[in-house]
mmCIF file of C-alpha atoms and ligand atoms in Angstrom:
data_model
loop_
_atom_site.group_PDB
_atom_site.id
_atom_site.type_symbol
_atom_site.label_atom_id
_atom_site.label_comp_id
_atom_site.label_asym_id
_atom_site.label_seq_id
_atom_site.Cartn_x
_atom_site.Cartn_y
_atom_site.Cartn_z
ATOM 1 C CA MET A 156 117.464 83.987 97.021
ATOM 2 C CA LYS A 157 117.669 80.218 96.547
ATOM 3 C CA PHE A 158 114.703 78.592 94.853
ATOM 4 C CA THR A 159 113.688 75.143 95.954
ATOM 5 C CA LYS A 160 113.012 72.430 93.404
ATOM 6 C CA THR A 161 109.354 72.384 94.377
ATOM 7 C CA PHE A 162 109.099 76.126 93.840
ATOM 8 C CA ILE A 163 110.713 75.901 90.401
ATOM 9 C CA GLY A 164 108.500 72.925 89.589
ATOM 10 C CA ALA A 165 105.420 74.896 90.573
ATOM 11 C CA LEU A 166 106.563 77.848 88.481
ATOM 12 C CA LEU A 167 107.089 75.681 85.412
ATOM 13 C CA ALA A 168 103.734 74.005 85.917
ATOM 14 C CA SER A 169 101.958 77.347 86.161
ATOM 15 C CA ALA A 170 103.835 78.645 83.093
ATOM 16 C CA ALA A 171 102.750 75.538 81.216
ATOM 17 C CA LEU A 172 99.171 76.046 82.354
ATOM 18 C CA THR A 173 99.163 79.679 81.283
ATOM 19 C CA GLY A 174 100.683 78.647 77.973
ATOM 20 C CA ALA A 175 98.008 76.028 77.549
ATOM 21 C CA ALA A 176 95.280 78.522 78.391
ATOM 22 C CA TRP A 177 96.453 80.868 75.621
ATOM 23 C CA ALA A 178 97.098 77.981 73.265
ATOM 24 C CA GLU A 179 93.459 76.936 73.506
ATOM 25 C CA CYS A 180 92.395 80.266 72.070
ATOM 26 C CA GLU A 181 92.593 80.806 68.351
ATOM 27 C CA VAL A 182 92.959 84.537 68.840
ATOM 28 C CA THR A 183 94.808 86.131 71.748
ATOM 29 C CA LEU A 184 94.419 89.891 72.018
ATOM 30 C CA LYS A 185 97.412 91.627 73.537
ATOM 31 C CA SER A 186 96.314 94.332 75.986
ATOM 32 C CA SER A 187 98.367 97.107 77.575
ATOM 33 C CA ASP A 188 98.017 98.936 80.899
ATOM 34 C CA THR A 189 100.404 101.205 82.741
ATOM 35 C CA HIS A 190 99.105 100.029 86.115
ATOM 36 C CA PRO A 191 100.157 96.923 88.041
ATOM 37 C CA ASP A 192 98.222 93.693 88.265
ATOM 38 C CA GLY A 193 95.340 94.075 90.729
ATOM 39 C CA TYR A 194 94.675 97.740 89.870
ATOM 40 C CA PRO A 195 90.965 98.256 89.010
ATOM 41 C CA THR A 196 91.644 99.009 85.323
ATOM 42 C CA VAL A 197 93.679 95.803 84.922
ATOM 43 C CA GLU A 198 91.007 93.799 86.726
ATOM 44 C CA GLY A 199 88.350 95.404 84.508
ATOM 45 C CA VAL A 200 90.086 94.164 81.360
ATOM 46 C CA LYS A 201 90.485 90.729 82.982
ATOM 47 C CA ALA A 202 86.719 90.637 83.493
ATOM 48 C CA MET A 203 86.288 91.612 79.850
ATOM 49 C CA GLY A 204 88.608 88.756 78.854
ATOM 50 C CA GLU A 205 86.525 86.228 80.778
ATOM 51 C CA ALA A 206 83.280 87.504 79.274
ATOM 52 C CA LEU A 207 84.775 87.450 75.778
ATOM 53 C CA LYS A 208 86.186 83.946 76.110
ATOM 54 C CA GLU A 209 82.807 82.704 77.253
ATOM 55 C CA ALA A 210 80.900 84.511 74.520
ATOM 56 C CA THR A 211 83.186 83.106 71.807
ATOM 57 C CA ASP A 212 83.285 79.549 73.199
ATOM 58 C CA GLY A 213 86.930 79.909 74.072
ATOM 59 C CA LYS A 214 88.019 81.255 70.693
ATOM 60 C CA ILE A 215 89.104 84.776 71.702
ATOM 61 C CA CYS A 216 91.210 85.500 74.790
ATOM 62 C CA ILE A 217 92.871 88.589 76.200
ATOM 63 C CA GLU A 218 96.431 88.590 77.527
ATOM 64 C CA ILE A 219 97.206 91.618 79.692
ATOM 65 C CA PHE A 220 100.642 93.229 79.859
ATOM 66 C CA ALA A 221 100.413 95.303 83.031
ATOM 67 C CA SER A 222 102.908 97.700 84.677
ATOM 68 C CA ALA A 223 103.779 99.474 81.405
ATOM 69 C CA GLN A 224 105.556 96.353 80.100
ATOM 70 C CA LEU A 225 104.700 97.467 76.564
ATOM 71 C CA GLY A 226 105.712 101.090 77.149
ATOM 72 C CA GLU A 227 104.389 104.425 78.359
ATOM 73 C CA GLU A 228 100.873 105.484 77.324
ATOM 74 C CA LYS A 229 101.776 107.845 74.471
ATOM 75 C CA ASP A 230 103.936 105.160 72.815
ATOM 76 C CA THR A 231 101.462 102.342 73.385
ATOM 77 C CA ILE A 232 98.750 104.457 71.743
ATOM 78 C CA GLU A 233 100.879 104.658 68.589
ATOM 79 C CA GLN A 234 101.573 100.938 68.731
ATOM 80 C CA THR A 235 97.849 100.298 69.028
ATOM 81 C CA GLN A 236 97.207 102.460 65.964
ATOM 82 C CA PHE A 237 99.786 100.350 64.098
ATOM 83 C CA GLY A 238 98.223 97.073 65.246
ATOM 84 C CA VAL A 239 101.241 95.962 67.305
ATOM 85 C CA ILE A 240 99.069 96.120 70.429
ATOM 86 C CA ASP A 241 95.445 94.955 70.083
ATOM 87 C CA LEU A 242 93.808 96.504 73.140
ATOM 88 C CA ASN A 243 94.836 99.430 75.288
ATOM 89 C CA ARG A 244 93.483 100.800 78.545
ATOM 90 C CA VAL A 245 94.635 104.401 78.874
ATOM 91 C CA SER A 246 93.567 107.757 80.228
ATOM 92 C CA LEU A 247 91.774 110.126 77.841
ATOM 93 C CA GLY A 248 94.508 112.691 78.613
ATOM 94 C CA PRO A 249 97.166 111.429 76.171
ATOM 95 C CA PHE A 250 94.552 111.544 73.364
ATOM 96 C CA ASN A 251 93.807 115.256 73.879
ATOM 97 C CA ASN A 252 96.373 116.486 71.354
ATOM 98 C CA ILE A 253 95.156 114.156 68.596
ATOM 99 C CA ILE A 254 91.397 113.732 69.139
ATOM 100 C CA PRO A 255 89.665 117.061 70.010
ATOM 101 C CA GLU A 256 86.506 115.364 71.347
ATOM 102 C CA THR A 257 88.567 113.735 74.142
ATOM 103 C CA GLN A 258 89.394 117.195 75.463
ATOM 104 C CA VAL A 259 85.823 117.808 76.537
ATOM 105 C CA PRO A 260 85.561 115.280 79.402
ATOM 106 C CA SER A 261 89.195 116.154 80.226
ATOM 107 C CA LEU A 262 88.302 119.813 80.897
ATOM 108 C CA PRO A 263 88.909 120.978 84.461
ATOM 109 C CA TYR A 264 85.786 120.991 86.648
ATOM 110 C CA ILE A 265 83.524 119.907 83.760
ATOM 111 C CA PHE A 266 81.768 117.293 85.917
ATOM 112 C CA ARG A 267 79.876 118.180 89.078
ATOM 113 C CA SER A 268 80.010 114.698 90.577
ATOM 114 C CA VAL A 269 80.802 111.078 89.798
ATOM 115 C CA ASP A 270 77.103 110.540 89.017
ATOM 116 C CA HIS A 271 77.133 113.432 86.569
ATOM 117 C CA MET A 272 80.235 111.980 84.884
ATOM 118 C CA HIS A 273 78.611 108.522 84.629
ATOM 119 C CA LYS A 274 75.423 109.969 83.103
ATOM 120 C CA VAL A 275 77.400 111.855 80.481
ATOM 121 C CA MET A 276 79.855 109.100 79.600
ATOM 122 C CA ASP A 277 77.113 106.424 79.519
ATOM 123 C CA GLY A 278 74.936 108.634 77.318
ATOM 124 C CA GLU A 279 75.076 110.144 73.839
ATOM 125 C CA VAL A 280 78.072 112.407 74.494
ATOM 126 C CA GLY A 281 80.089 109.404 75.669
ATOM 127 C CA GLN A 282 79.090 107.485 72.536
ATOM 128 C CA GLU A 283 80.124 110.387 70.289
ATOM 129 C CA ILE A 284 83.528 110.437 71.948
ATOM 130 C CA LEU A 285 83.961 106.666 71.524
ATOM 131 C CA ASP A 286 82.979 107.057 67.846
ATOM 132 C CA ALA A 287 85.601 109.788 67.348
ATOM 133 C CA PHE A 288 88.403 107.208 67.757
ATOM 134 C CA ALA A 289 87.411 105.618 64.445
ATOM 135 C CA ASP A 290 89.110 108.413 62.457
ATOM 136 C CA HIS A 291 92.375 107.575 64.221
ATOM 137 C CA ASP A 292 92.737 103.851 63.462
ATOM 138 C CA LEU A 293 91.175 102.948 66.811
ATOM 139 C CA ILE A 294 87.856 101.589 68.049
ATOM 140 C CA GLY A 295 86.561 103.173 71.271
ATOM 141 C CA LEU A 296 85.028 100.400 73.386
ATOM 142 C CA ALA A 297 84.224 101.668 76.884
ATOM 143 C CA PHE A 298 85.005 104.145 79.635
ATOM 144 C CA TYR A 299 86.234 103.192 83.085
ATOM 145 C CA ASP A 300 86.343 105.269 86.265
ATOM 146 C CA GLY A 301 89.463 107.244 87.041
ATOM 147 C CA GLY A 302 88.289 109.277 90.035
ATOM 148 C CA SER A 303 89.268 112.903 90.597
ATOM 149 C CA ARG A 304 92.786 114.171 90.206
ATOM 150 C CA SER A 305 94.346 116.552 92.731
ATOM 151 C CA PHE A 306 97.781 118.089 93.297
ATOM 152 C CA TYR A 307 100.518 116.549 95.440
ATOM 153 C CA ASN A 308 103.998 117.876 96.070
ATOM 154 C CA SER A 309 107.136 117.530 98.141
ATOM 155 C CA GLN A 310 107.427 121.159 99.278
ATOM 156 C CA ARG A 311 104.440 122.434 101.235
ATOM 157 C CA PRO A 312 100.740 121.993 101.923
ATOM 158 C CA ILE A 313 98.586 123.784 99.342
ATOM 159 C CA THR A 314 95.747 125.472 101.209
ATOM 160 C CA SER A 315 94.783 128.046 98.588
ATOM 161 C CA ILE A 316 95.431 128.764 94.915
ATOM 162 C CA GLU A 317 98.217 131.208 95.935
ATOM 163 C CA ASP A 318 100.242 128.357 97.438
ATOM 164 C CA LEU A 319 100.654 126.838 93.972
ATOM 165 C CA GLU A 320 102.745 129.730 92.736
ATOM 166 C CA GLY A 321 106.214 128.788 91.563
ATOM 167 C CA LEU A 322 105.781 125.040 92.035
ATOM 168 C CA LYS A 323 106.570 122.706 89.152
ATOM 169 C CA PHE A 324 104.131 119.888 88.436
ATOM 170 C CA ARG A 325 104.250 116.982 86.055
ATOM 171 C CA VAL A 326 101.150 116.646 83.866
ATOM 172 C CA MET A 327 100.112 114.012 81.344
ATOM 173 C CA GLN A 328 101.258 114.610 77.779
ATOM 174 C CA SER A 329 98.400 116.964 76.876
ATOM 175 C CA ASP A 330 98.826 120.662 75.997
ATOM 176 C CA MET A 331 95.552 121.436 77.714
ATOM 177 C CA PHE A 332 96.910 120.243 81.064
ATOM 178 C CA VAL A 333 100.021 122.397 80.647
ATOM 179 C CA ASP A 334 97.752 125.425 80.172
ATOM 180 C CA MET A 335 95.561 124.368 83.085
ATOM 181 C CA VAL A 336 98.527 124.384 85.477
ATOM 182 C CA SER A 337 99.802 127.717 84.097
ATOM 183 C CA ALA A 338 96.347 129.245 84.589
ATOM 184 C CA LEU A 339 96.620 128.272 88.257
ATOM 185 C CA GLY A 340 99.931 130.105 88.599
ATOM 186 C CA ALA A 341 102.218 127.058 88.709
ATOM 187 C CA ASN A 342 104.585 125.535 86.123
ATOM 188 C CA ALA A 343 103.896 122.334 84.207
ATOM 189 C CA THR A 344 106.140 119.723 82.633
ATOM 190 C CA PRO A 345 104.532 116.996 80.495
ATOM 191 C CA MET A 346 106.212 113.685 81.204
ATOM 192 C CA PRO A 347 105.452 109.939 81.030
ATOM 193 C CA TYR A 348 103.994 108.434 84.199
ATOM 194 C CA GLY A 349 106.949 106.118 84.765
ATOM 195 C CA GLU A 350 109.387 109.025 85.128
ATOM 196 C CA VAL A 351 107.462 110.907 87.807
ATOM 197 C CA TYR A 352 108.739 109.117 90.932
ATOM 198 C CA SER A 353 112.426 109.714 90.277
ATOM 199 C CA SER A 354 111.770 113.231 88.992
ATOM 200 C CA ILE A 355 110.141 114.188 92.288
ATOM 201 C CA GLN A 356 112.824 112.385 94.258
ATOM 202 C CA THR A 357 115.647 114.239 92.504
ATOM 203 C CA GLY A 358 113.836 117.583 92.590
ATOM 204 C CA VAL A 359 113.411 117.930 88.814
ATOM 205 C CA ILE A 360 109.736 118.595 89.624
ATOM 206 C CA ASP A 361 108.001 119.406 92.911
ATOM 207 C CA GLY A 362 105.022 117.173 92.355
ATOM 208 C CA ALA A 363 102.280 115.894 90.102
ATOM 209 C CA GLU A 364 98.526 115.378 90.184
ATOM 210 C CA ASN A 365 96.494 112.221 90.279
ATOM 211 C CA ASN A 366 93.751 110.228 91.999
ATOM 212 C CA TRP A 367 94.156 108.279 95.279
ATOM 213 C CA PRO A 368 94.859 104.855 93.688
ATOM 214 C CA SER A 369 97.580 106.166 91.358
ATOM 215 C CA TYR A 370 99.157 108.337 94.080
ATOM 216 C CA ASP A 371 99.283 105.136 96.119
ATOM 217 C CA THR A 372 100.343 102.367 93.725
ATOM 218 C CA SER A 373 102.947 104.494 91.898
ATOM 219 C CA GLY A 374 104.603 105.194 95.277
ATOM 220 C CA HIS A 375 104.455 108.942 94.557
ATOM 221 C CA TYR A 376 103.013 109.424 98.044
ATOM 222 C CA GLU A 377 106.400 108.401 99.457
ATOM 223 C CA VAL A 378 108.232 111.292 97.794
ATOM 224 C CA ALA A 379 105.433 113.916 97.709
ATOM 225 C CA LYS A 380 103.827 114.055 101.140
ATOM 226 C CA TYR A 381 101.411 116.953 100.644
ATOM 227 C CA TYR A 382 98.122 116.169 98.893
ATOM 228 C CA THR A 383 95.376 118.765 98.424
ATOM 229 C CA LEU A 384 91.944 117.604 97.311
ATOM 230 C CA ASP A 385 91.187 120.415 94.874
ATOM 231 C CA GLN A 386 89.811 117.790 92.431
ATOM 232 C CA HIS A 387 90.515 119.821 89.299
ATOM 233 C CA LEU A 388 90.050 116.923 86.856
ATOM 234 C CA MET A 389 87.804 113.883 86.546
ATOM 235 C CA VAL A 390 89.288 112.338 83.411
ATOM 236 C CA PRO A 391 87.679 109.033 82.446
ATOM 237 C CA GLU A 392 89.832 106.055 81.497
ATOM 238 C CA VAL A 393 89.170 104.562 78.078
ATOM 239 C CA LEU A 394 89.515 101.134 76.540
ATOM 240 C CA VAL A 395 90.410 101.177 72.849
ATOM 241 C CA MET A 396 91.118 98.532 70.255
ATOM 242 C CA SER A 397 93.369 98.688 67.238
ATOM 243 C CA LYS A 398 91.316 99.115 64.044
ATOM 244 C CA MET A 399 93.707 96.663 62.358
ATOM 245 C CA SER A 400 92.978 93.950 64.933
ATOM 246 C CA TRP A 401 89.269 94.799 64.833
ATOM 247 C CA ASP A 402 89.104 94.321 61.061
ATOM 248 C CA LYS A 403 90.425 90.764 61.429
ATOM 249 C CA LEU A 404 87.324 89.757 63.423
ATOM 250 C CA SER A 405 83.940 88.730 62.041
ATOM 251 C CA GLU A 406 80.965 91.014 62.703
ATOM 252 C CA GLU A 407 79.713 88.601 65.310
ATOM 253 C CA GLU A 408 83.059 88.606 67.078
ATOM 254 C CA GLN A 409 83.209 92.392 66.966
ATOM 255 C CA ALA A 410 79.802 92.520 68.647
ATOM 256 C CA ALA A 411 81.096 90.091 71.306
ATOM 257 C CA VAL A 412 84.113 92.347 71.944
ATOM 258 C CA ARG A 413 81.877 95.402 72.386
ATOM 259 C CA GLU A 414 79.514 93.518 74.651
ATOM 260 C CA ALA A 415 82.312 92.097 76.830
ATOM 261 C CA ALA A 416 83.870 95.563 77.173
ATOM 262 C CA LYS A 417 80.536 97.045 78.262
ATOM 263 C CA LYS A 418 80.019 94.233 80.769
ATOM 264 C CA SER A 419 83.408 94.878 82.350
ATOM 265 C CA VAL A 420 82.486 98.497 83.146
ATOM 266 C CA GLU A 421 80.314 97.444 86.104
ATOM 267 C CA VAL A 422 83.124 95.336 87.527
ATOM 268 C CA GLN A 423 85.696 98.090 87.131
ATOM 269 C CA ARG A 424 83.463 100.721 88.735
ATOM 270 C CA ALA A 425 82.810 98.584 91.793
ATOM 271 C CA LEU A 426 86.512 97.792 92.197
ATOM 272 C CA TRP A 427 87.391 101.439 91.682
ATOM 273 C CA ALA A 428 85.191 102.596 94.558
ATOM 274 C CA GLU A 429 86.840 100.039 96.863
ATOM 275 C CA GLN A 430 90.357 100.893 95.734
ATOM 276 C CA GLU A 431 89.840 104.627 96.267
ATOM 277 C CA LYS A 432 88.961 103.982 99.899
ATOM 278 C CA ALA A 433 91.787 101.491 100.461
ATOM 279 C CA SER A 434 94.382 103.822 98.931
ATOM 280 C CA GLU A 435 93.164 106.789 100.941
ATOM 281 C CA GLU A 436 93.385 104.758 104.146
ATOM 282 C CA ARG A 437 96.899 103.562 103.366
ATOM 283 C CA ILE A 438 98.168 107.053 102.573
ATOM 284 C CA ARG A 439 96.581 108.615 105.623
ATOM 285 C CA ALA A 440 98.087 105.854 107.751
ATOM 286 C CA ALA A 441 101.491 106.628 106.226
ATOM 287 C CA GLY A 442 101.201 110.084 107.803
ATOM 288 C CA ASN A 443 100.898 112.186 104.632
ATOM 289 C CA GLU A 444 99.447 115.659 105.078
ATOM 290 C CA ILE A 445 96.073 115.804 103.345
ATOM 291 C CA VAL A 446 94.296 119.125 102.817
ATOM 292 C CA THR A 447 90.595 118.401 102.382
ATOM 293 C CA ASP A 448 89.161 121.757 103.291
ATOM 294 C CA ILE A 449 89.960 123.842 100.236
ATOM 295 C CA ASP A 450 87.916 126.562 98.579
ATOM 296 C CA LYS A 451 87.571 125.307 94.999
ATOM 297 C CA GLN A 452 85.875 128.429 93.631
ATOM 298 C CA PRO A 453 89.108 130.342 92.839
ATOM 299 C CA PHE A 454 90.380 127.230 91.031
ATOM 300 C CA ILE A 455 87.167 127.015 88.994
ATOM 301 C CA ASP A 456 87.258 130.746 88.224
ATOM 302 C CA ALA A 457 90.849 130.486 86.955
ATOM 303 C CA MET A 458 89.855 127.955 84.276
ATOM 304 C CA GLY A 459 88.135 130.438 81.935
ATOM 305 C CA PRO A 460 91.159 130.845 79.619
ATOM 306 C CA VAL A 461 91.527 127.063 79.286
ATOM 307 C CA TYR A 462 87.927 126.717 78.120
ATOM 308 C CA GLU A 463 88.385 129.656 75.729
ATOM 309 C CA LYS A 464 91.531 128.206 74.199
ATOM 310 C CA TYR A 465 90.350 124.608 73.795
ATOM 311 C CA VAL A 466 86.587 124.746 73.337
ATOM 312 C CA THR A 467 86.709 126.493 69.988
ATOM 313 C CA SER A 468 84.653 124.653 67.354
ATOM 314 C CA GLU A 469 80.845 124.706 67.361
ATOM 315 C CA ASP A 470 80.801 120.939 67.925
ATOM 316 C CA LEU A 471 82.903 121.145 71.059
ATOM 317 C CA LYS A 472 80.926 124.118 72.389
ATOM 318 C CA ASP A 473 77.749 122.159 71.858
ATOM 319 C CA MET A 474 79.172 119.132 73.648
ATOM 320 C CA VAL A 475 80.188 121.254 76.652
ATOM 321 C CA ALA A 476 76.717 122.828 76.739
ATOM 322 C CA ARG A 477 75.049 119.411 76.644
ATOM 323 C CA ILE A 478 77.255 118.184 79.496
ATOM 324 C CA GLN A 479 76.434 121.231 81.584
ATOM 325 C CA ALA A 480 72.728 120.735 80.874
ATOM 326 C CA THR A 481 72.857 117.063 81.944
ATOM 327 C CA GLU A 482 71.131 116.724 85.311
HETATM 328 C C1 GTR B 1172 96.307 107.495 86.017
HETATM 329 C C2 GTR B 1172 95.692 106.815 84.829
HETATM 330 C C3 GTR B 1172 96.773 106.306 83.906
HETATM 331 C C4 GTR B 1172 97.770 107.386 83.573
HETATM 332 C C5 GTR B 1172 98.243 108.131 84.792
HETATM 333 C C6 GTR B 1172 99.096 109.346 84.437
HETATM 334 O O1 GTR B 1172 95.307 108.011 86.847
HETATM 335 O O2 GTR B 1172 94.941 105.712 85.258
HETATM 336 O O3 GTR B 1172 96.163 105.775 82.774
HETATM 337 O O4 GTR B 1172 97.205 108.280 82.673
HETATM 338 O O5 GTR B 1172 97.152 108.548 85.587
HETATM 339 O O6 GTR B 1172 98.995 110.352 85.131
HETATM 340 O O7 GTR B 1172 99.865 109.270 83.463
#
């Protein structure tokens, strides 16, 4: 491709403008996301950045590194703990092995509906989970929507739990998800998100599991044409800040960060609902085979051993009971 002088000029001008925009801010928080620009989680953090800049009279800005530019989730979490990355928008899944409280909303079929999930995550249980990050050099700021996750694969339509037998699925790097897939009679391989496409393409795995927007924007729908809406997980997304970066801010600025994060939740949720529909439409139009009519009860019944293995302490049992009692 040959670039015209005007095009290069425009590029330089926009680079200079972006540079100037950051330069105006005394503090620029570096934020990571595995998803591309335009994805609801990225747009949510952008909204937070605008709110924060306004609240601090232009002193604190957020610069987002989308599309896993700073690495895969598990690695970026470590970098956030070390203060190399200031903010990180990730799934709760990769925290499961280090922060037990994050396992609870990551349990299969724990939420009855999106409304139920919102009530729990916006209430005291959600706050307790955000607070649990503090023991791990992180500050939990807010939860975003991540829809329901269902299985997709390249081999065959899954119309019942029996159809899962023998298939190999990628899961997030969480032991609980490995056990979840085993309990359903399939095999699981934990793997970073960025390796899933080529692993399905080359037959290393048969498929993975995710929500509509991720199935769409990752391109996984191109290599795994069968999607069954068994909706086994409804794992919230979380926005965390490095404790090291947090400690550099004044109390007033910390309050502004919390407030801006909370404000962005509304924006993200609205965008999420739109994106779910748009992604579903695109994938259906692409001709993928979608199984909607699936009896979930056998899937739910198979999850007993997962709850027994992971919900062990009194605190976690109590949290599960409170979630189940939430109307
Ligand atoms: C997506 C989630 C990402 C990432 C990904 C995965 O739904 O938004 O943060 O966790 O799933 O499966 O790795």
